[in-house]
Backbone as CSV, one residue per row, in Angstrom:
resi,resn,N_x,N_y,N_z,CA_x,CA_y,CA_z,C_x,C_y,C_z
1,UNK,-7.296,-5.097,-22.472,-6.298,-6.110,-22.109,-5.620,-5.761,-20.795
2,UNK,-5.148,-4.504,-20.709,-4.448,-4.092,-19.489,-5.369,-4.150,-18.290
3,UNK,-6.608,-3.670,-18.463,-7.540,-3.650,-17.343,-7.857,-5.068,-16.892
4,UNK,-8.040,-6.001,-17.846,-8.319,-7.387,-17.489,-7.188,-7.964,-16.654
5,UNK,-5.968,-7.707,-17.073,-4.824,-8.236,-16.340,-4.708,-7.623,-14.957
6,UNK,-5.015,-6.333,-14.879,-4.919,-5.661,-13.586,-5.938,-6.195,-12.593
7,UNK,-7.099,-6.588,-13.083,-8.153,-7.011,-12.187,-8.231,-8.522,-12.023
8,UNK,-7.355,-9.252,-12.701,-7.409,-10.703,-12.690,-6.744,-11.269,-11.438
9,UNK,-7.541,-11.419,-10.367,-7.066,-12.107,-9.179,-6.167,-11.300,-8.277
10,UNK,-5.795,-10.095,-8.661,-4.872,-9.336,-7.822,-5.447,-7.979,-7.428
11,UNK,-5.624,-7.123,-8.386,-6.128,-5.789,-8.109,-7.485,-5.603,-8.772
12,UNK,-8.346,-4.849,-8.132,-9.652,-4.586,-8.715,-9.972,-3.110,-8.584
13,UNK,-10.903,-2.633,-9.404,-11.354,-1.252,-9.317,-12.338,-1.133,-8.160
14,UNK,-12.281,-0.013,-7.453,-13.034,0.150,-6.220,-14.406,0.772,-6.459
15,UNK,-15.443,0.095,-5.987,-16.803,0.631,-5.965,-17.349,0.473,-4.549
16,UNK,-18.250,1.375,-4.165,-18.823,1.315,-2.815,-20.208,1.929,-2.825
17,UNK,-20.994,1.600,-1.806,-22.323,2.167,-1.682,-22.239,3.646,-1.332
18,UNK,-23.242,4.400,-1.768,-23.287,5.837,-1.487,-23.111,6.125,0.000
19,UNK,-23.819,5.382,0.830,-23.771,5.652,2.269,-22.399,5.354,2.856
20,UNK,-21.693,4.363,2.290,-20.351,4.060,2.786,-19.353,5.136,2.379
21,UNK,-19.530,5.690,1.177,-18.671,6.798,0.752,-18.948,8.034,1.610
22,UNK,-20.217,8.252,1.963,-20.564,9.368,2.849,-19.909,9.189,4.216
23,UNK,-19.895,7.964,4.712,-19.241,7.680,5.996,-17.740,7.931,5.903
24,UNK,-17.148,7.556,4.768,-15.724,7.812,4.542,-15.422,9.295,4.670
25,UNK,-16.203,10.136,3.999,-15.933,11.573,4.017,-16.227,12.192,5.380
26,UNK,-17.180,11.640,6.095,-17.463,12.143,7.439,-16.253,11.931,8.343
27,UNK,-15.606,10.773,8.222,-14.396,10.518,9.003,-13.212,11.326,8.521
28,UNK,-13.122,11.520,7.205,-11.991,12.254,6.644,-12.003,13.723,7.029
29,UNK,-13.188,14.309,7.215,-13.220,15.740,7.501,-12.534,16.070,8.819
30,UNK,-12.569,15.171,9.772,-11.866,15.371,11.030,-10.395,14.995,10.879
31,UNK,-10.132,13.855,10.234,-8.762,13.372,10.104,-7.894,14.338,9.302
32,UNK,-8.406,14.800,8.163,-7.615,15.689,7.316,-7.474,17.068,7.952
33,UNK,-8.513,17.539,8.633,-8.400,18.817,9.338,-7.257,18.758,10.354
34,UNK,-7.169,17.663,11.083,-6.066,17.497,12.038,-4.728,17.426,11.318
35,UNK,-4.692,16.686,10.215,-3.440,16.529,9.471,-2.954,17.863,8.917
36,UNK,-3.884,18.725,8.498,-3.528,20.039,7.965,-3.325,21.075,9.069
37,UNK,-3.627,20.712,10.321,-3.490,21.657,11.413,-4.585,22.701,11.442
38,UNK,-5.786,22.362,10.953,-6.901,23.306,10.916,-7.715,23.230,12.204
39,UNK,-8.372,24.316,12.558,-9.198,24.297,13.774,-10.392,23.364,13.609
40,UNK,-10.657,22.564,14.631,-11.805,21.660,14.603,-13.026,22.407,15.130
41,UNK,-13.528,23.338,14.303,-14.614,24.211,14.722,-15.970,23.766,14.194
42,UNK,-16.010,22.570,13.609,-17.259,22.074,13.069,-17.597,22.607,11.691
43,UNK,-16.777,23.518,11.161,-17.034,24.102,9.850,-16.264,23.402,8.739
44,UNK,-15.255,22.618,9.100,-14.451,21.922,8.098,-15.148,20.618,7.740
45,UNK,-15.402,20.424,6.450,-16.085,19.209,6.027,-15.783,18.914,4.555
46,UNK,-15.933,17.661,4.166,-15.832,17.298,2.758,-17.200,17.500,2.122
47,UNK,-17.311,18.514,1.266,-18.582,18.849,0.635,-18.590,18.384,-0.809
48,UNK,-19.757,17.941,-1.255,-19.909,17.425,-2.609,-20.066,18.562,-3.599
49,UNK,-19.272,18.522,-4.670,-19.345,19.500,-5.738,-19.750,18.776,-7.014
50,UNK,-20.904,19.084,-7.561,-21.355,18.443,-8.792,-20.511,18.932,-9.964
51,UNK,-20.098,18.017,-10.804,-19.314,18.354,-11.981,-20.214,18.367,-13.216
52,UNK,-19.807,19.086,-14.292,-20.632,19.148,-15.502,-20.967,17.741,-16.006
53,UNK,-22.222,17.553,-16.403,-22.653,16.259,-16.909,-23.333,15.411,-15.864
54,UNK,-23.032,15.655,-14.591,-23.710,14.966,-13.515,-23.284,13.536,-13.267
55,UNK,-22.325,13.016,-14.014,-21.914,11.620,-13.844,-20.851,11.463,-12.781
56,UNK,-20.160,12.552,-12.482,-19.112,12.508,-11.466,-19.360,13.588,-10.430
57,UNK,-18.832,13.365,-9.258,-18.908,14.369,-8.190,-17.592,14.366,-7.430
58,UNK,-17.110,15.556,-7.119,-15.894,15.707,-6.326,-16.278,16.132,-4.917
59,UNK,-15.645,15.504,-3.938,-15.835,15.856,-2.525,-14.567,16.581,-2.078
60,UNK,-14.707,17.851,-1.702,-13.561,18.704,-1.416,-13.596,19.184,0.029
61,UNK,-12.418,19.267,0.651,-12.323,19.784,2.008,-12.608,21.279,2.000
62,UNK,-13.670,21.679,2.679,-14.056,23.072,2.711,-14.189,23.543,4.152
63,UNK,-14.148,24.865,4.331,-14.252,25.445,5.663,-14.183,26.957,5.591
64,UNK,-14.476,27.609,6.708,-14.521,29.068,6.747,-13.171,29.708,6.477
65,UNK,-12.084,28.977,6.764,-10.748,29.556,6.621,-10.131,29.240,5.256
66,UNK,-10.921,28.652,4.355,-10.409,28.289,3.039,-10.309,29.470,2.098
67,UNK,-9.502,29.317,1.061,-9.298,30.349,0.058,-9.461,29.721,-1.325
68,UNK,-10.298,30.291,-2.168,-10.537,29.751,-3.505,-9.414,30.166,-4.448
69,UNK,-8.835,29.212,-5.134,-7.783,29.476,-6.112,-8.067,28.638,-7.358
70,UNK,-7.412,28.983,-8.443,-7.582,28.235,-9.687,-6.336,27.406,-9.943
71,UNK,-6.531,26.101,-10.210,-5.372,25.251,-10.465,-4.975,25.337,-11.932
72,UNK,-3.948,24.598,-12.318,-3.410,24.682,-13.674,-4.358,24.083,-14.710
73,UNK,-5.363,23.341,-14.259,-6.344,22.784,-15.182,-7.554,23.692,-15.348
74,UNK,-7.521,24.842,-14.669,-8.625,25.787,-14.763,-9.760,25.506,-13.808
75,UNK,-9.560,24.583,-12.852,-10.589,24.232,-11.890,-10.415,25.033,-10.611
76,UNK,-11.518,25.388,-9.981,-11.469,26.101,-8.716,-11.196,25.112,-7.579
77,UNK,-10.238,25.444,-6.733,-9.893,24.622,-5.583,-9.990,25.470,-4.321
78,UNK,-10.446,24.847,-3.254,-10.449,25.525,-1.961,-9.250,25.016,-1.177
79,UNK,-8.368,25.927,-0.795,-7.138,25.545,-0.108,-7.069,26.237,1.249
80,UNK,-6.246,25.683,2.120,-6.140,26.143,3.499,-4.664,26.302,3.852
81,UNK,-4.363,27.285,4.677,-2.976,27.476,5.081,-2.517,26.301,5.946
82,UNK,-1.364,25.718,5.579,-0.812,24.615,6.355,0.542,24.958,6.955
83,UNK,1.178,26.022,6.478,2.484,26.420,7.025,2.852,27.790,6.474
84,UNK,3.747,28.461,7.173,4.314,29.706,6.666,5.707,29.890,7.231
85,UNK,6.544,30.600,6.473,7.910,30.850,6.889,8.778,31.203,5.703
86,UNK,9.917,31.833,5.965,10.876,32.234,4.924,10.191,33.067,3.825
87,UNK,9.208,33.866,4.234,8.540,34.750,3.286,7.421,34.105,2.495
88,UNK,7.101,32.834,2.790,6.082,32.118,2.031,4.929,31.676,2.915
89,UNK,3.771,31.550,2.296,2.608,30.917,2.897,2.275,29.697,2.039
90,UNK,2.173,28.528,2.673,1.827,27.304,1.955,0.354,26.994,2.167
91,UNK,-0.336,26.702,1.072,-1.766,26.412,1.101,-1.996,25.040,0.471
92,UNK,-2.916,24.263,1.016,-3.161,22.924,0.488,-4.642,22.610,0.484
93,UNK,-5.031,21.763,-0.447,-6.401,21.293,-0.533,-6.423,19.785,-0.704
94,UNK,-7.555,19.175,-0.423,-7.698,17.727,-0.537,-9.067,17.411,-1.118
95,UNK,-9.122,16.393,-1.974,-10.391,16.047,-2.599,-10.394,14.595,-3.061
96,UNK,-11.602,14.055,-3.230,-11.791,12.756,-3.864,-12.871,12.924,-4.925
97,UNK,-12.817,12.100,-5.969,-13.810,12.149,-7.036,-14.359,10.746,-7.281
98,UNK,-15.670,10.668,-7.489,-16.368,9.401,-7.680,-17.338,9.538,-8.840
99,UNK,-17.631,8.428,-9.509,-18.610,8.425,-10.593,-19.755,7.487,-10.231
100,UNK,-20.936,7.818,-10.727,-22.117,7.021,-10.424,-22.144,5.750,-11.258
101,UNK,-22.455,4.638,-10.603,-22.602,3.368,-11.302,-24.013,2.817,-11.192
102,UNK,-24.926,3.636,-10.697,-26.309,3.200,-10.561,-26.499,2.250,-9.395
103,UNK,-27.758,2.007,-9.026,-28.116,1.105,-7.941,-27.424,1.477,-6.623
104,UNK,-27.277,2.786,-6.408,-26.695,3.251,-5.152,-25.218,3.027,-5.012
105,UNK,-24.486,2.832,-6.131,-23.050,2.575,-6.083,-22.260,3.744,-6.657
106,UNK,-21.106,4.001,-6.079,-20.160,4.984,-6.598,-18.840,4.278,-6.893
107,UNK,-18.212,4.643,-8.004,-16.917,4.083,-8.378,-15.828,5.116,-8.107
108,UNK,-14.747,4.692,-7.484,-13.626,5.576,-7.199,-12.990,6.046,-8.509
109,UNK,-12.760,7.361,-8.625,-12.104,7.945,-9.791,-10.694,8.400,-9.436
110,UNK,-10.578,9.235,-8.410,-9.252,9.674,-7.980,-9.339,10.381,-6.637
111,UNK,-8.186,10.582,-6.026,-8.060,11.451,-4.857,-6.791,12.267,-5.021
112,UNK,-6.767,13.442,-4.393,-5.691,14.391,-4.666,-5.401,15.269,-3.458
113,UNK,-4.127,15.554,-3.266,-3.671,16.599,-2.352,-2.907,17.593,-3.220
114,UNK,-3.271,18.865,-3.162,-2.655,19.873,-4.017,-2.100,21.002,-3.152
115,UNK,-0.931,21.533,-3.529,-0.238,22.528,-2.721,0.066,23.768,-3.557
116,UNK,-0.201,24.940,-2.978,0.115,26.227,-3.595,1.043,27.006,-2.669
117,UNK,1.801,27.930,-3.248,2.642,28.847,-2.477,2.271,30.286,-2.808
118,UNK,2.325,31.133,-1.796,2.068,32.557,-1.997,3.066,33.348,-1.174
119,UNK,3.621,34.397,-1.784,4.544,35.261,-1.065,3.752,36.027,-0.012
120,UNK,4.233,36.010,1.224,3.546,36.711,2.301,3.426,38.199,1.980
121,UNK,2.222,38.715,2.109,1.990,40.128,1.827,1.736,40.443,0.375
122,UNK,1.879,39.458,-0.514,1.664,39.662,-1.947,0.195,39.407,-2.268
123,UNK,-0.399,40.286,-3.063,-1.808,40.164,-3.412,-2.041,39.344,-4.675
124,UNK,-0.977,38.924,-5.337,-1.141,38.115,-6.544,-1.610,36.714,-6.172
125,UNK,-2.259,36.002,-7.099,-2.801,34.676,-6.780,-1.696,33.695,-6.371
126,UNK,-2.010,32.760,-5.485,-1.039,31.718,-5.124,-0.633,30.922,-6.361
127,UNK,0.591,30.393,-6.331,1.088,29.622,-7.461,1.156,28.147,-7.102
128,UNK,0.716,27.320,-8.026,0.649,25.884,-7.786,2.053,25.288,-7.736
129,UNK,2.310,24.503,-6.690,3.639,23.920,-6.491,3.685,22.440,-6.847
130,UNK,2.770,21.645,-6.295,2.802,20.206,-6.548,1.452,19.576,-6.269
131,UNK,1.315,18.342,-6.764,0.125,17.535,-6.515,0.558,16.128,-6.135
132,UNK,-0.214,15.509,-5.271,-0.079,14.089,-4.987,-1.391,13.468,-5.422
133,UNK,-1.352,12.594,-6.443,-2.567,12.099,-7.063,-2.593,10.570,-7.097
134,UNK,-3.808,10.031,-7.006,-4.014,8.586,-7.092,-5.288,8.358,-7.887
135,UNK,-5.150,7.790,-9.080,-6.308,7.533,-9.929,-6.687,6.062,-9.902
136,UNK,-7.952,5.792,-10.276,-8.445,4.429,-10.338,-7.698,3.635,-11.406
137,UNK,-7.695,2.328,-11.253,-7.039,1.460,-12.236,-7.650,1.633,-13.615
138,UNK,-8.957,1.799,-13.676,-9.625,1.998,-14.959,-9.918,3.475,-15.162
139,UNK,-8.874,4.287,-14.998,-9.012,5.734,-15.124,-9.290,6.172,-16.544
140,UNK,-9.433,7.491,-16.722,-9.795,8.022,-18.024,-8.674,7.890,-19.046
141,UNK,-7.430,7.836,-18.596,-6.309,7.792,-19.524,-5.726,6.394,-19.583
142,UNK,-5.606,5.849,-20.793,-5.002,4.526,-20.953,-3.539,4.532,-20.528
143,UNK,-2.940,5.730,-20.462,-1.552,5.817,-20.003,-1.394,5.226,-18.606
144,UNK,-2.451,5.337,-17.800,-2.381,4.819,-16.441,-2.244,3.304,-16.422
145,UNK,-2.706,2.652,-17.478,-2.722,1.204,-17.509,-1.550,0.611,-18.277
146,UNK,-1.001,1.358,-19.223,0.075,0.777,-20.018,1.457,1.134,-19.481
147,UNK,1.502,1.719,-18.301,2.782,1.911,-17.639,3.441,3.251,-17.837
148,UNK,2.824,4.150,-18.620,3.448,5.453,-18.844,3.419,6.292,-17.571
149,UNK,2.305,6.242,-16.854,2.135,7.070,-15.656,1.990,6.191,-14.428
150,UNK,2.790,6.460,-13.399,2.696,5.735,-12.136,1.516,6.256,-11.323
151,UNK,0.913,5.366,-10.562,-0.147,5.767,-9.631,-0.023,4.962,-8.357
152,UNK,-0.056,5.674,-7.204,-0.127,7.132,-7.040,1.199,7.791,-7.423
153,UNK,1.164,9.104,-7.640,2.399,9.800,-8.026,2.415,11.234,-7.498
154,UNK,3.640,11.734,-7.375,3.873,13.152,-7.105,4.034,13.842,-8.456
155,UNK,3.469,15.030,-8.580,3.591,15.798,-9.811,3.962,17.229,-9.475
156,UNK,5.109,17.675,-9.993,5.576,19.026,-9.733,4.969,19.994,-10.743
157,UNK,4.627,21.189,-10.284,4.039,22.221,-11.141,4.893,23.481,-11.060
158,UNK,6.063,23.410,-11.676,7.034,24.497,-11.552,6.848,25.590,-12.595
159,UNK,5.954,25.381,-13.557,5.817,26.343,-14.639,5.359,27.709,-14.149
160,UNK,4.696,27.750,-12.987,4.213,29.031,-12.458,5.302,29.831,-11.753
161,UNK,6.476,29.243,-11.598,7.536,29.902,-10.842,8.631,30.390,-11.778
162,UNK,8.970,31.674,-11.651,10.045,32.246,-12.449,11.381,31.752,-11.934
163,UNK,12.281,31.494,-12.874,13.643,31.133,-12.490,14.404,32.402,-12.160
164,UNK,14.950,32.480,-10.955,15.669,33.676,-10.534,17.110,33.614,-11.026
165,UNK,17.571,34.624,-11.767,18.953,34.620,-12.226,19.917,34.774,-11.056
166,UNK,21.130,34.274,-11.229,22.143,34.388,-10.179,22.466,35.852,-9.911
167,UNK,22.676,36.197,-8.639,22.977,37.578,-8.286,24.420,37.939,-8.680
168,UNK,24.604,39.082,-9.299,25.965,39.511,-9.641,26.678,40.022,-8.396
169,UNK,28.006,40.161,-8.463,28.737,40.748,-7.328,28.188,42.120,-6.978
170,UNK,28.435,42.580,-5.740,27.844,43.821,-5.249,28.215,45.032,-6.098
171,UNK,29.468,45.069,-6.635,29.849,46.234,-7.432,29.066,46.271,-8.742
172,UNK,28.732,45.099,-9.271,27.935,45.083,-10.493,26.518,45.559,-10.218
173,UNK,26.036,45.279,-9.017,24.697,45.750,-8.665,24.651,47.270,-8.697
174,UNK,25.720,47.890,-8.225,25.759,49.344,-8.164,25.980,49.973,-9.533
175,UNK,26.720,49.297,-10.415,27.119,49.908,-11.668,26.234,49.545,-12.850
176,UNK,25.400,48.529,-12.678,24.614,48.078,-13.825,23.131,48.384,-13.626
177,UNK,22.440,48.430,-14.735,21.001,48.622,-14.696,20.344,47.251,-14.606
178,UNK,19.443,47.037,-13.651,18.802,45.723,-13.526,18.098,45.315,-14.819
179,UNK,18.254,44.055,-15.171,17.608,43.533,-16.364,16.645,42.424,-15.964
180,UNK,15.533,42.352,-16.672,14.579,41.287,-16.390,15.013,40.012,-17.088
181,UNK,14.679,38.885,-16.498,15.017,37.590,-17.087,13.842,36.646,-16.899
182,UNK,13.331,36.129,-18.005,12.192,35.226,-17.918,12.620,33.813,-17.558
183,UNK,13.858,33.465,-17.835,14.340,32.128,-17.511,13.802,31.100,-18.494
184,UNK,14.313,29.881,-18.410,13.867,28.825,-19.322,12.451,28.379,-19.017
185,UNK,11.795,27.812,-20.021,10.425,27.339,-19.892,10.381,26.106,-18.998
186,UNK,9.509,26.136,-17.993,9.386,25.009,-17.069,8.067,24.257,-17.246
187,UNK,7.359,24.508,-18.340,6.076,23.844,-18.549,6.215,22.328,-18.604
188,UNK,7.379,21.854,-19.038,7.595,20.410,-19.137,7.523,19.725,-17.774
189,UNK,7.729,20.480,-16.696,7.796,19.877,-15.366,6.484,19.216,-14.962
190,UNK,5.347,19.725,-15.469,4.063,19.153,-15.088,3.816,17.803,-15.747
191,UNK,4.688,17.400,-16.666,4.560,16.089,-17.306,5.317,15.000,-16.548
192,UNK,6.022,15.394,-15.494,6.732,14.414,-14.683,5.764,13.786,-13.684
193,UNK,5.735,12.475,-13.640,4.906,11.748,-12.679,5.833,10.831,-11.888
194,UNK,6.196,11.253,-10.682,7.145,10.520,-9.864,6.393,9.592,-8.918
195,UNK,6.634,8.286,-9.073,5.877,7.282,-8.329,5.937,7.530,-6.829
196,UNK,4.771,7.490,-6.190,4.689,7.620,-4.732,4.574,6.258,-4.071
197,UNK,4.382,5.222,-4.857,4.334,3.857,-4.342,4.768,2.930,-5.472
198,UNK,5.763,2.119,-5.230,6.260,1.223,-6.282,6.859,-0.028,-5.651
199,UNK,6.835,-1.113,-6.422,7.388,-2.377,-5.962,8.666,-2.708,-6.728
200,UNK,9.455,-1.695,-7.009,10.655,-1.893,-7.807,11.683,-2.777,-7.113
201,UNK,11.641,-2.832,-5.800,12.626,-3.653,-5.091,12.298,-5.136,-5.149
202,UNK,11.075,-5.480,-5.557,10.672,-6.888,-5.546,10.158,-7.403,-6.885
203,UNK,9.857,-6.517,-7.832,9.308,-6.961,-9.110,10.019,-6.289,-10.271
204,UNK,10.168,-7.038,-11.371,10.738,-6.492,-12.589,9.682,-5.678,-13.338
205,UNK,10.143,-4.686,-14.068,9.250,-3.905,-14.918,9.200,-4.604,-16.271
206,UNK,8.099,-5.308,-16.527,7.959,-6.074,-17.765,6.628,-5.730,-18.418
207,UNK,6.268,-6.488,-19.453,5.002,-6.252,-20.136,3.821,-6.856,-19.400
208,UNK,4.077,-7.584,-18.320,2.999,-8.186,-17.557,2.383,-7.164,-16.610
209,UNK,1.150,-7.432,-16.196,0.454,-6.558,-15.272,0.200,-7.309,-13.974
210,UNK,0.122,-6.651,-12.829,0.232,-5.190,-12.700,1.687,-4.734,-12.731
211,UNK,1.893,-3.532,-13.206,3.233,-2.953,-13.232,3.693,-2.656,-11.807
212,UNK,4.994,-2.619,-11.586,5.482,-2.361,-10.226,5.255,-0.938,-9.740
213,UNK,4.734,-0.057,-10.598,4.464,1.312,-10.149,3.027,1.738,-10.440
214,UNK,2.130,0.801,-10.682,0.723,1.114,-10.917,-0.131,0.308,-9.954
215,UNK,-0.939,0.996,-9.167,-1.850,0.317,-8.252,-3.074,1.197,-8.046
216,UNK,-4.054,0.677,-7.368,-5.268,1.438,-7.068,-5.801,1.020,-5.719
217,UNK,-6.576,1.879,-5.053,-7.111,1.509,-3.734,-8.042,0.309,-3.839
218,UNK,-7.913,-0.592,-2.885,-8.708,-1.806,-2.890,-9.856,-1.772,-1.880
219,UNK,-9.922,-0.719,-1.082,-10.989,-0.595,-0.089,-11.130,0.872,0.303
220,UNK,-12.256,1.200,0.924,-12.447,2.561,1.433,-11.466,2.861,2.552
221,UNK,-11.068,1.845,3.300,-10.096,2.044,4.368,-8.758,2.483,3.798
222,UNK,-8.379,1.931,2.641,-7.129,2.359,2.005,-7.217,3.820,1.575
223,UNK,-8.361,4.229,1.046,-8.542,5.633,0.657,-8.448,6.528,1.888
224,UNK,-9.127,6.140,2.965,-9.100,6.933,4.192,-7.690,7.072,4.725
225,UNK,-6.973,5.956,4.815,-5.632,5.981,5.367,-4.679,6.773,4.479
226,UNK,-4.819,6.607,3.164,-3.944,7.319,2.223,-4.159,8.825,2.329
227,UNK,-5.414,9.275,2.323,-5.703,10.700,2.385,-5.208,11.305,3.691
228,UNK,-5.468,10.640,4.793,-5.066,11.142,6.105,-3.548,11.264,6.182
229,UNK,-2.848,10.184,5.868,-1.391,10.187,5.988,-0.716,11.077,4.952
230,UNK,-1.278,11.137,3.739,-0.701,11.992,2.708,-0.772,13.459,3.125
231,UNK,-1.929,13.886,3.632,-2.084,15.274,4.080,-1.155,15.572,5.248
232,UNK,-1.040,14.620,6.157,-0.159,14.803,7.306,1.307,14.923,6.857
233,UNK,1.703,14.083,5.909,3.093,14.088,5.442,3.421,15.376,4.687
234,UNK,2.498,15.804,3.814,2.727,17.028,3.048,2.915,18.212,3.987
235,UNK,2.043,18.339,4.981,2.172,19.462,5.922,3.461,19.357,6.718
236,UNK,3.790,18.150,7.180,5.012,17.971,7.963,6.231,18.400,7.168
237,UNK,6.334,17.968,5.912,7.498,18.278,5.102,7.594,19.774,4.804
238,UNK,6.495,20.378,4.401,6.532,21.796,4.026,6.751,22.677,5.258
239,UNK,6.083,22.347,6.347,6.283,23.134,7.572,7.732,23.046,8.038
240,UNK,8.301,21.858,7.954,9.699,21.678,8.365,10.630,22.471,7.463
241,UNK,10.362,22.457,6.162,11.228,23.163,5.205,11.123,24.687,5.378
242,UNK,9.941,25.194,5.731,9.743,26.640,5.844,10.156,27.204,7.207
243,UNK,10.338,26.345,8.173,10.636,26.850,9.528,11.987,26.406,10.046
244,UNK,12.640,25.485,9.363,13.925,24.996,9.867,14.964,26.101,9.822
């Protein structure tokens, strides 16, 4: 029901020919490299990664300067340094996922920009900070269609970060024995999906579709523009925050 309403005369799920998707990624490898501030050395490219089952494939930004890390879902991601400052190194990755529809067609599944932080000089694995995600209208989760989850959305991943207790006065530092503090559980933070695009200023949130905070790309040009600008914005914001 929800999918029918979403695709009825307004929004549709995106499918494209294999060669057109290949052209999209060829353009994105230069655009996203520039947006992330990576060297244009000919080594940065969106490479296809086959997923188990063979029905889907993820195209990920890869290059010689990338670093393999594991995200909170247990998947390996290749990330690249986009900024550093205030004792931190910020790393980001970008990817798109498509499923085969036969007859030389691919259906859009999702695209993602993911950000990790690592303490400069620390050998421990980088910690996941946030994701910017955009899933297809007919995604795997019905939550995307019934209004529970906005798309595209920002998603914070704070569970990997320890809450630092407030510092005591200097005399207490000298007189007391340091105590460890695990802080409150932040696992709930990954369940927050903060809309990155919404029509709340012009449409009511009702039982009708499409919802004012659910949309999907309608063309390959929208995917290209979204990925390019999203990567550029993420780097701009984090670089500004770490160097100001």
